[in-house]
Amino acid sequence: MTKPLEGIKIIDFTHVQAGPACTQLLAWYGADVIKVERPGAGDVTRSQLRDIPGVDALYFTMLNSNKKSLTLDTKTPEGKEVLTRLIKQSDVLVENFGPGALDRMGFTWEHIRELNPGMIVASVKGFSDGHHYEDLKVYENVAQCAGGAASTTGFDDGPPTVSAAALGDSNTGMHLAIGILTALHARNRNGGKGQKVAVSMQDSVLNLCRVKLRDQQRLDRIGYLEEYPQYPHGSFTDVVPRGGNAGGGGQPGWVLKCKGWETDKNAYIYFTIQGHAWAPICKAIGKPEWIEDPAYMTASARQDKIFDIFGTIEAWLADKTKFEAVNILRKFDIPCAPVMTMKELANDPSLRESGTITEVDHKERGKYLTVGSPIKFSDLKVEITGSPLLGEHTNEVLETLGYSSKEIAALHAASAV
Ligand code: COA
């Protein structure tokens, strides 16, 4: 089967997580992704958080599957020459270096465009071009703080809190992938002209926090936010507060204890009180008298006692495990889910079946688990292959660029590759 992105050649100048997550996604869908790494060292994640001495860390293997690895010192004249040839033959260059690094290497956007007018240059930076923080280097949690996630996450009586989800890194990479595909589509329509695509981590986090900007404007206008736990018994300042586990939208929700919570830190479910599901909820939790009770029957009547209601539901949950509870509640069409641990997800048969959790073979590590494509296609079965060893494809790539074996040997001798 031909893969949708087959024939698209990508120079993957990315490292750590934000950029690699983007190029990995494109590689899954068929792009020829050549990861360019510094000889001897490679992407820093190869050696960070290692669990097996001397073997590429899971941090690397889980973000660089389906790629090739070319070692290249782009600060040597020979290395620059190789990169120049590569640029002339490629469709996309993706990078997430610190601000200005590509320019300092001598590969400005103008120069790349001269070499290959069809080239799409896609960049991740911490902040957008022209931003007053544009010179800053940025990692995940820095972006979560800069993009509004941290100030709105956690509990009211605690500090700003970052999410475990990679809102700054992988999320930015996904935004960049959309940008690249858009630019490729545009190139097909405008006579093959490439363009620059830039995504900042701050912007990508803020894009996911757009509902909090919604709330800021509602707060500015009316002074309170009904769906937050601070309402109606607590107080608001002039900024969107941390809402704990509140539903956040129009449906109140909370994380509720289930059987075993005293010893199992994840014996919880998320329970949502969807307005039109009030009658089924009452039936499910054994409170049919609440269905027609004016003190409970509307969302606004329930609001001032929402935590008492959650308390009643917790009492009902006390003799049910999180899985048993969800199995009962699903029959009443109540939006809910068990709080899943990583261990449970790793062993979840449905996720294994769909390929969302998949086992991959690595030449040195053996088998390991990774997260497969979260996007499913009717006409594409995404196959995840192991990540490349450092420089595994150097000679192969050089050959495709037209280097003879003698020239390749010279590049090795000059430590350019
Ligand atoms: N050959 C020669 N030099 C290379 C090279 C290669 N193959 N690959 C990288 N380098 C050089 C760069 O040119 C740069 O040199 P310079 O600063 O002397 O010009 C140097 O390596 C360091 O690059 P940099 O990206 O700044 O690395 P860092 O480790 O100092 O910073 C980050 C790491 C992630 C903080 C930074 O890259 C960054 O802010 N990136 C943008 C935001 C981002 O993506 N962050 C999320 C990471 S998940």
Short mmCIF file of C-alpha atoms and ligand atoms in Angstrom, two decimals:
data_model
loop_
_atom_site.label_atom_id
_atom_site.label_comp_id
_atom_site.label_asym_id
_atom_site.label_seq_id
_atom_site.Cartn_x
_atom_site.Cartn_y
_atom_site.Cartn_z
CA MET A 1 0.00 0.00 0.00
CA THR A 2 1.32 3.46 -0.87
CA LYS A 3 1.52 5.64 2.20
CA PRO A 4 0.00 9.13 1.94
CA LEU A 5 3.24 11.04 2.50
CA GLU A 6 5.48 8.73 0.48
CA GLY A 7 7.87 10.76 -1.66
CA ILE A 8 8.04 13.70 0.78
CA LYS A 9 11.62 14.05 1.94
CA ILE A 10 12.13 15.73 5.30
CA ILE A 11 15.36 16.97 6.84
CA ASP A 12 14.73 16.42 10.52
CA PHE A 13 16.93 18.86 12.37
CA THR A 14 14.98 18.40 15.57
CA HIS A 15 15.87 17.33 19.07
CA VAL A 16 14.34 16.64 22.49
CA GLN A 17 10.54 16.37 22.12
CA ALA A 18 8.67 19.18 20.34
CA GLY A 19 10.29 18.76 16.92
CA PRO A 20 10.79 14.97 17.01
CA ALA A 21 7.11 14.41 17.87
CA CYS A 22 6.19 16.32 14.69
CA THR A 23 8.56 14.53 12.34
CA GLN A 24 7.77 11.12 13.85
CA LEU A 25 4.11 11.66 13.01
CA LEU A 26 4.99 12.55 9.41
CA ALA A 27 7.28 9.52 9.18
CA TRP A 28 4.45 7.24 10.33
CA TYR A 29 2.36 8.44 7.43
CA GLY A 30 5.09 7.71 4.91
CA ALA A 31 7.44 10.70 4.72
CA ASP A 32 11.14 9.92 4.31
CA VAL A 33 12.46 11.54 7.49
CA ILE A 34 16.22 11.92 7.79
CA LYS A 35 17.23 12.90 11.29
CA VAL A 36 20.41 14.98 11.21
CA GLU A 37 22.45 14.57 14.37
CA ARG A 38 25.79 15.75 15.64
CA PRO A 39 28.44 13.01 15.21
CA GLY A 40 29.34 11.23 18.41
CA ALA A 41 26.53 12.65 20.49
CA GLY A 42 23.28 12.84 18.57
CA ASP A 43 20.00 13.97 20.02
CA VAL A 44 20.48 14.56 23.73
CA THR A 45 17.52 12.29 24.50
CA ARG A 46 19.51 9.28 23.31
CA SER A 47 21.38 9.43 26.59
CA GLN A 48 18.90 11.19 28.89
CA LEU A 49 16.91 9.08 31.40
CA ARG A 50 18.56 5.87 30.27
CA ASP A 51 17.23 2.64 31.76
CA ILE A 52 19.79 0.38 30.04
CA PRO A 53 23.45 1.47 30.10
CA GLY A 54 24.77 2.38 26.66
CA VAL A 55 21.44 1.85 24.89
CA ASP A 56 19.30 4.62 23.41
CA ALA A 57 16.87 5.81 26.06
CA LEU A 58 13.11 5.31 25.72
CA TYR A 59 12.90 9.10 25.62
CA PHE A 60 14.57 8.88 22.21
CA THR A 61 13.11 5.64 20.91
CA MET A 62 9.54 6.73 21.60
CA LEU A 63 9.91 9.98 19.64
CA ASN A 64 12.03 8.91 16.70
CA SER A 65 10.52 5.77 15.23
CA ASN A 66 10.29 5.29 11.45
CA LYS A 67 13.18 7.73 10.84
CA LYS A 68 16.68 7.46 9.39
CA SER A 69 19.70 8.87 11.22
CA LEU A 70 22.43 10.83 9.45
CA THR A 71 25.32 12.14 11.50
CA LEU A 72 26.57 15.46 10.23
CA ASP A 73 28.64 18.24 11.73
CA THR A 74 27.01 21.20 10.08
CA LYS A 75 29.63 23.56 11.44
CA THR A 76 32.37 22.09 9.22
CA PRO A 77 32.68 23.18 5.56
CA GLU A 78 32.23 19.56 4.44
CA GLY A 79 29.15 19.19 6.63
CA LYS A 80 27.68 22.40 5.22
CA GLU A 81 28.23 21.04 1.72
CA VAL A 82 26.34 17.84 2.58
CA LEU A 83 23.50 19.85 4.11
CA THR A 84 23.39 22.05 1.02
CA ARG A 85 22.96 19.00 -1.23
CA LEU A 86 20.34 17.62 1.12
CA ILE A 87 18.38 20.88 1.07
CA LYS A 88 18.40 20.89 -2.74
CA GLN A 89 16.81 17.44 -2.78
CA SER A 90 14.30 17.75 0.05
CA ASP A 91 10.81 19.10 0.53
CA VAL A 92 10.78 20.12 4.17
CA LEU A 93 13.34 21.12 6.80
CA VAL A 94 12.10 20.94 10.37
CA GLU A 95 14.09 22.41 13.25
CA ASN A 96 13.68 23.30 16.88
CA PHE A 97 17.06 24.75 17.74
CA GLY A 98 17.49 27.60 20.15
CA PRO A 99 16.75 31.04 18.64
CA GLY A 100 19.11 31.96 15.79
CA ALA A 101 21.04 28.65 15.70
CA LEU A 102 20.13 27.81 12.09
CA ASP A 103 21.13 31.32 10.98
CA ARG A 104 24.44 31.03 12.85
CA MET A 105 25.05 27.76 10.99
CA GLY A 106 24.77 29.80 7.79
CA PHE A 107 21.38 28.47 6.74
CA THR A 108 19.09 31.47 6.91
CA TRP A 109 15.62 31.26 5.41
CA GLU A 110 16.78 33.44 2.51
CA HIS A 111 19.73 31.16 1.78
CA ILE A 112 17.63 27.99 1.99
CA ARG A 113 15.05 29.54 -0.34
CA GLU A 114 17.80 30.36 -2.82
CA LEU A 115 19.01 26.76 -2.70
CA ASN A 116 15.53 25.32 -3.07
CA PRO A 117 12.56 27.64 -3.71
CA GLY A 118 10.17 24.78 -3.00
CA MET A 119 11.52 24.18 0.48
CA ILE A 120 9.23 24.42 3.47
CA VAL A 121 11.18 25.45 6.56
CA ALA A 122 9.28 24.60 9.70
CA SER A 123 10.42 25.81 13.10
CA VAL A 124 9.48 25.47 16.72
CA LYS A 125 10.62 28.19 19.08
CA GLY A 126 9.62 29.00 22.63
CA PHE A 127 8.11 32.34 21.64
CA SER A 128 7.02 33.73 18.31
CA ASP A 129 9.21 35.93 16.10
CA GLY A 130 9.20 39.51 17.37
CA HIS A 131 7.91 38.53 20.80
CA HIS A 132 9.64 40.36 23.64
CA TYR A 133 10.89 36.96 24.88
CA GLU A 134 11.95 35.70 21.42
CA ASP A 135 15.55 35.21 22.56
CA LEU A 136 14.62 32.71 25.30
CA LYS A 137 15.29 29.00 25.14
CA VAL A 138 12.28 27.07 26.31
CA TYR A 139 11.40 23.64 27.65
CA GLU A 140 8.02 22.05 28.30
CA ASN A 141 7.14 23.47 31.69
CA VAL A 142 8.46 26.90 30.81
CA ALA A 143 5.97 26.93 27.94
CA GLN A 144 3.13 25.73 30.15
CA CYS A 145 3.79 28.69 32.44
CA ALA A 146 4.16 31.15 29.56
CA GLY A 147 1.04 29.94 27.76
CA GLY A 148 -1.46 30.21 30.62
CA ALA A 149 -1.77 26.52 31.48
CA ALA A 150 0.05 26.65 34.82
CA SER A 151 -1.84 29.62 36.27
CA THR A 152 -5.13 27.89 35.58
CA THR A 153 -4.16 24.33 36.60
CA GLY A 154 -4.16 22.91 40.12
CA PHE A 155 -6.14 23.85 43.19
CA ASP A 156 -7.03 27.29 44.46
CA ASP A 157 -4.97 26.90 47.63
CA GLY A 158 -1.91 25.53 45.82
CA PRO A 159 0.74 26.99 43.51
CA PRO A 160 0.48 27.19 39.69
CA THR A 161 0.79 23.62 38.44
CA VAL A 162 2.01 22.06 35.24
CA SER A 163 0.25 19.21 33.49
CA ALA A 164 1.88 15.85 32.85
CA ALA A 165 0.58 16.09 29.30
CA ALA A 166 3.23 17.59 27.01
CA LEU A 167 1.26 20.71 26.15
CA GLY A 168 4.44 22.61 25.37
CA ASP A 169 6.37 19.93 23.54
CA SER A 170 4.36 17.29 21.71
CA ASN A 171 1.39 19.60 21.38
CA THR A 172 3.56 22.18 19.62
CA GLY A 173 4.91 19.43 17.38
CA MET A 174 1.37 18.49 16.39
CA HIS A 175 0.63 22.12 15.55
CA LEU A 176 3.77 22.21 13.43
CA ALA A 177 2.72 19.05 11.60
CA ILE A 178 -0.56 20.73 10.66
CA GLY A 179 1.42 23.75 9.46
CA ILE A 180 3.73 21.60 7.33
CA LEU A 181 0.87 19.69 5.72
CA THR A 182 -0.90 22.99 5.01
CA ALA A 183 2.25 24.41 3.40
CA LEU A 184 2.70 21.24 1.31
CA HIS A 185 -0.88 21.55 0.13
CA ALA A 186 -0.31 25.23 -0.69
CA ARG A 187 2.85 24.34 -2.60
CA ASN A 188 0.89 21.97 -4.82
CA ARG A 189 -1.41 24.83 -5.74
CA ASN A 190 1.01 27.72 -6.14
CA GLY A 191 3.52 26.37 -8.62
CA GLY A 192 5.78 24.67 -6.12
CA LYS A 193 6.67 27.65 -3.94
CA GLY A 194 7.77 26.78 -0.42
CA GLN A 195 7.32 28.90 2.67
CA LYS A 196 8.34 29.35 6.24
CA VAL A 197 6.12 27.79 8.91
CA ALA A 198 6.68 28.83 12.51
CA VAL A 199 4.98 27.65 15.68
CA SER A 200 5.80 28.86 19.14
CA MET A 201 5.34 26.76 22.24
CA GLN A 202 3.67 29.62 24.06
CA ASP A 203 1.12 30.01 21.27
CA SER A 204 0.43 26.28 21.12
CA VAL A 205 -0.19 26.09 24.86
CA LEU A 206 -2.41 29.17 24.70
CA ASN A 207 -4.34 27.62 21.83
CA LEU A 208 -5.24 24.73 24.12
CA CYS A 209 -6.08 27.20 26.90
CA ARG A 210 -8.50 29.19 24.79
CA VAL A 211 -11.37 28.27 27.13
CA LYS A 212 -9.48 30.01 29.92
CA LEU A 213 -9.28 33.18 27.85
CA ARG A 214 -13.02 32.78 27.37
CA ASP A 215 -13.36 32.60 31.16
CA GLN A 216 -11.17 35.66 31.69
CA GLN A 217 -13.53 37.72 29.58
CA ARG A 218 -16.62 36.33 31.34
CA LEU A 219 -14.98 37.08 34.67
CA ASP A 220 -14.15 40.63 33.57
CA ARG A 221 -17.79 41.18 32.70
CA ILE A 222 -19.67 39.51 35.53
CA GLY A 223 -17.14 38.98 38.33
CA TYR A 224 -17.66 35.27 38.93
CA LEU A 225 -17.56 31.92 37.10
CA GLU A 226 -20.39 29.61 37.97
CA GLU A 227 -18.70 26.38 36.92
CA TYR A 228 -15.65 26.88 39.16
CA PRO A 229 -15.52 25.40 42.68
CA GLN A 230 -15.11 28.93 44.08
CA TYR A 231 -18.76 29.61 43.19
CA PRO A 232 -20.93 30.36 45.08
CA HIS A 233 -19.26 29.91 48.47
CA GLY A 234 -15.71 31.13 47.71
CA SER A 235 -14.38 34.33 46.25
CA PHE A 236 -12.91 35.47 42.93
CA THR A 237 -10.14 37.94 42.15
CA ASP A 238 -9.80 39.58 38.74
CA VAL A 239 -7.94 36.64 37.15
CA VAL A 240 -9.17 33.19 36.14
CA PRO A 241 -8.54 30.97 39.17
CA ARG A 242 -7.31 27.41 39.33
CA GLY A 243 -10.38 25.22 39.07
CA GLY A 244 -9.12 21.97 40.56
CA ASN A 245 -10.94 19.12 38.86
CA ALA A 246 -13.99 21.12 37.86
CA GLY A 247 -15.64 20.24 34.59
CA GLY A 248 -14.70 23.60 33.14
CA GLY A 249 -17.44 23.66 30.53
CA GLY A 250 -21.17 23.75 31.02
CA GLN A 251 -21.23 20.38 32.79
CA PRO A 252 -20.14 20.19 36.44
CA GLY A 253 -17.77 17.32 37.11
CA TRP A 254 -15.24 16.16 39.66
CA VAL A 255 -12.87 13.32 40.43
CA LEU A 256 -14.65 11.02 42.89
CA LYS A 257 -13.33 8.36 45.25
CA CYS A 258 -14.18 4.72 44.61
CA LYS A 259 -13.67 1.54 46.60
CA GLY A 260 -10.07 1.23 47.73
CA TRP A 261 -9.07 4.90 47.45
CA GLU A 262 -7.52 4.75 50.94
CA THR A 263 -4.70 2.56 49.63
CA ASP A 264 -4.86 2.98 45.85
CA LYS A 265 -4.05 6.54 44.81
CA ASN A 266 -5.90 6.10 41.54
CA ALA A 267 -9.12 4.45 42.73
CA TYR A 268 -11.18 7.31 41.34
CA ILE A 269 -13.52 8.05 38.49
CA TYR A 270 -14.31 11.29 36.73
CA PHE A 271 -18.03 11.91 37.03
CA THR A 272 -19.92 14.46 34.95
CA ILE A 273 -23.33 15.81 35.83
CA GLN A 274 -24.60 16.42 32.34
CA GLY A 275 -27.70 18.62 32.60
CA HIS A 276 -30.06 16.45 30.59
CA ALA A 277 -28.78 13.30 32.30
CA TRP A 278 -30.01 14.39 35.72
CA ALA A 279 -32.84 11.84 35.85
CA PRO A 280 -30.60 8.86 34.88
CA ILE A 281 -27.97 10.05 37.39
CA CYS A 282 -30.55 10.09 40.18
CA LYS A 283 -31.73 6.63 39.20
CA ALA A 284 -28.17 5.29 38.95
CA ILE A 285 -27.14 6.51 42.39
CA GLY A 286 -30.37 5.53 44.11
CA LYS A 287 -31.80 9.03 44.60
CA PRO A 288 -34.97 8.97 42.44
CA GLU A 289 -36.58 11.53 44.76
CA TRP A 290 -34.14 14.19 43.49
CA ILE A 291 -35.49 13.97 39.93
CA GLU A 292 -38.52 16.19 40.52
CA ASP A 293 -37.27 17.96 43.64
CA PRO A 294 -37.15 21.74 42.89
CA ALA A 295 -34.08 21.99 45.12
CA TYR A 296 -32.21 19.67 42.71
CA MET A 297 -33.96 19.45 39.38
CA THR A 298 -32.21 22.33 37.58
CA ALA A 299 -28.52 23.02 37.13
CA SER A 300 -28.78 26.38 38.88
CA ALA A 301 -30.67 24.85 41.82
CA ARG A 302 -27.89 22.26 42.19
CA GLN A 303 -25.00 24.68 41.93
CA ASP A 304 -24.79 25.78 45.58
CA LYS A 305 -24.81 22.17 46.77
CA ILE A 306 -22.79 20.59 43.99
CA PHE A 307 -20.15 19.27 46.38
CA ASP A 308 -22.83 17.75 48.63
CA ILE A 309 -24.15 15.99 45.53
CA PHE A 310 -20.68 14.75 44.69
CA GLY A 311 -20.43 13.56 48.33
CA THR A 312 -23.62 11.55 47.91
CA ILE A 313 -22.28 10.01 44.72
CA GLU A 314 -19.05 9.13 46.53
CA ALA A 315 -21.06 7.35 49.21
CA TRP A 316 -22.70 5.34 46.42
CA LEU A 317 -19.26 4.60 44.94
CA ALA A 318 -17.77 3.42 48.25
CA ASP A 319 -18.39 -0.28 47.58
CA LYS A 320 -17.59 -0.20 43.86
CA THR A 321 -14.22 -0.25 42.14
CA LYS A 322 -13.66 2.41 39.50
CA PHE A 323 -14.23 -0.16 36.76
CA GLU A 324 -17.40 -1.54 38.35
CA ALA A 325 -18.73 1.99 38.79
CA VAL A 326 -18.16 2.90 35.15
CA ASN A 327 -19.79 -0.34 34.04
CA ILE A 328 -22.93 0.64 35.93
CA LEU A 329 -22.91 4.31 34.93
CA ARG A 330 -22.39 3.63 31.22
CA LYS A 331 -25.82 1.94 31.19
CA PHE A 332 -27.31 5.27 32.28
CA ASP A 333 -25.43 7.18 29.56
CA ILE A 334 -23.46 9.21 32.10
CA PRO A 335 -20.17 10.68 30.80
CA CYS A 336 -17.53 9.17 33.07
CA ALA A 337 -14.26 7.23 33.04
CA PRO A 338 -11.95 5.47 35.45
CA VAL A 339 -8.78 7.40 36.35
CA MET A 340 -6.33 5.24 34.41
CA THR A 341 -2.75 4.67 35.46
CA MET A 342 0.08 4.29 32.97
CA LYS A 343 0.34 0.63 33.99
CA GLU A 344 -3.32 0.04 33.24
CA LEU A 345 -3.05 1.85 29.91
CA ALA A 346 0.02 -0.16 28.95
CA ASN A 347 -1.98 -3.36 29.40
CA ASP A 348 -5.32 -2.17 28.08
CA PRO A 349 -6.51 -4.72 25.49
CA SER A 350 -8.49 -2.16 23.47
CA LEU A 351 -5.49 0.15 23.14
CA ARG A 352 -3.31 -2.79 22.12
CA GLU A 353 -5.90 -3.88 19.59
CA SER A 354 -6.20 -0.42 18.02
CA GLY A 355 -2.42 0.08 17.90
CA THR A 356 -2.52 3.12 20.16
CA ILE A 357 -0.24 1.19 22.50
CA THR A 358 2.14 -0.85 20.43
CA GLU A 359 5.19 -3.02 20.91
CA VAL A 360 8.22 -2.12 18.82
CA ASP A 361 11.49 -3.91 18.26
CA HIS A 362 14.75 -2.04 18.72
CA LYS A 363 18.09 -3.40 17.53
CA GLU A 364 19.82 -2.99 20.87
CA ARG A 365 17.01 -2.64 23.40
CA GLY A 366 14.73 -5.42 22.24
CA LYS A 367 11.01 -4.90 22.62
CA TYR A 368 9.49 -1.80 24.17
CA LEU A 369 6.11 -0.13 24.28
CA THR A 370 5.30 3.10 22.55
CA VAL A 371 2.26 5.18 21.77
CA GLY A 372 1.26 4.53 18.18
CA SER A 373 -0.69 6.78 15.88
CA PRO A 374 -3.61 8.41 17.68
CA ILE A 375 -5.06 9.15 14.24
CA LYS A 376 -6.75 6.20 12.54
CA PHE A 377 -7.29 5.98 8.78
CA SER A 378 -9.54 3.67 6.82
CA ASP A 379 -6.91 3.31 4.08
CA LEU A 380 -3.68 3.29 6.07
CA LYS A 381 -2.43 0.86 8.63
CA VAL A 382 0.29 2.73 10.47
CA GLU A 383 3.27 0.54 11.18
CA ILE A 384 5.71 1.71 13.82
CA THR A 385 9.31 0.67 13.30
CA GLY A 386 12.21 1.01 15.75
CA SER A 387 14.16 4.25 16.03
CA PRO A 388 17.50 4.40 14.21
CA LEU A 389 20.85 3.98 15.89
CA LEU A 390 23.06 7.07 15.77
CA GLY A 391 24.33 7.47 12.22
CA GLU A 392 22.78 4.18 11.11
CA HIS A 393 21.86 5.58 7.71
CA THR A 394 24.74 8.01 7.17
CA ASN A 395 26.35 6.18 4.29
CA GLU A 396 23.03 5.29 2.69
CA VAL A 397 21.90 8.93 2.72
CA LEU A 398 25.26 10.17 1.42
CA GLU A 399 25.01 7.72 -1.47
CA THR A 400 21.58 9.01 -2.40
CA LEU A 401 23.10 12.51 -2.42
CA GLY A 402 25.59 11.32 -5.05
CA TYR A 403 28.71 10.89 -2.90
CA SER A 404 31.10 8.16 -4.03
CA SER A 405 32.49 5.68 -1.52
CA LYS A 406 35.83 7.49 -1.66
CA GLU A 407 34.15 10.82 -0.89
CA ILE A 408 32.17 9.21 1.91
CA ALA A 409 35.38 7.87 3.43
CA ALA A 410 36.87 11.37 3.23
CA LEU A 411 33.84 12.84 5.03
CA HIS A 412 34.29 10.29 7.80
CA ALA A 413 38.00 11.04 7.99
CA ALA A 414 37.27 14.76 8.31
CA SER A 415 34.79 13.98 11.17
CA ALA A 416 32.13 15.80 9.18
CA VAL A 417 29.77 12.82 9.41
N1 COA B 1 26.25 19.98 13.86
C1 COA B 1 26.84 21.07 14.41
N2 COA B 1 26.23 21.84 15.34
C2 COA B 1 25.00 21.49 15.71
C3 COA B 1 24.33 20.40 15.16
C4 COA B 1 25.01 19.61 14.19
N3 COA B 1 24.47 18.55 13.63
N4 COA B 1 23.11 20.29 15.75
C5 COA B 1 23.03 21.31 16.63
N5 COA B 1 24.14 22.04 16.60
C6 COA B 1 24.45 23.23 17.38
C7 COA B 1 23.58 24.40 17.04
O1 COA B 1 23.99 24.98 15.83
C8 COA B 1 23.80 25.29 18.25
O2 COA B 1 25.02 25.99 18.10
P1 COA B 1 25.19 27.56 18.43
O3 COA B 1 24.35 27.86 19.62
O4 COA B 1 26.66 27.64 18.71
O5 COA B 1 24.80 28.33 17.26
C9 COA B 1 24.05 24.30 19.38
O6 COA B 1 24.17 23.03 18.75
C10 COA B 1 22.99 24.25 20.44
O7 COA B 1 21.69 24.24 19.91
P2 COA B 1 20.45 24.58 20.82
O8 COA B 1 19.23 24.20 20.07
O9 COA B 1 20.46 26.01 21.25
O10 COA B 1 20.62 23.57 22.06
P3 COA B 1 20.50 23.76 23.63
O11 COA B 1 20.75 22.42 24.19
O12 COA B 1 21.34 24.85 24.16
O13 COA B 1 18.99 24.17 23.88
C11 COA B 1 16.60 23.94 23.74
C12 COA B 1 17.96 23.22 23.86
C13 COA B 1 15.55 22.87 23.56
C14 COA B 1 16.32 24.73 25.02
C15 COA B 1 16.63 24.90 22.52
O14 COA B 1 16.99 24.14 21.39
C16 COA B 1 15.32 25.59 22.27
O15 COA B 1 14.95 26.53 22.97
N6 COA B 1 14.63 25.17 21.20
C17 COA B 1 13.41 25.81 20.76
C18 COA B 1 12.28 25.47 21.65
C19 COA B 1 12.07 24.00 21.77
O16 COA B 1 11.87 23.30 20.82
N7 COA B 1 12.08 23.53 23.01
C20 COA B 1 11.53 22.25 23.32
C21 COA B 1 12.43 21.19 23.35
S1 COA B 1 11.42 19.75 23.67
#
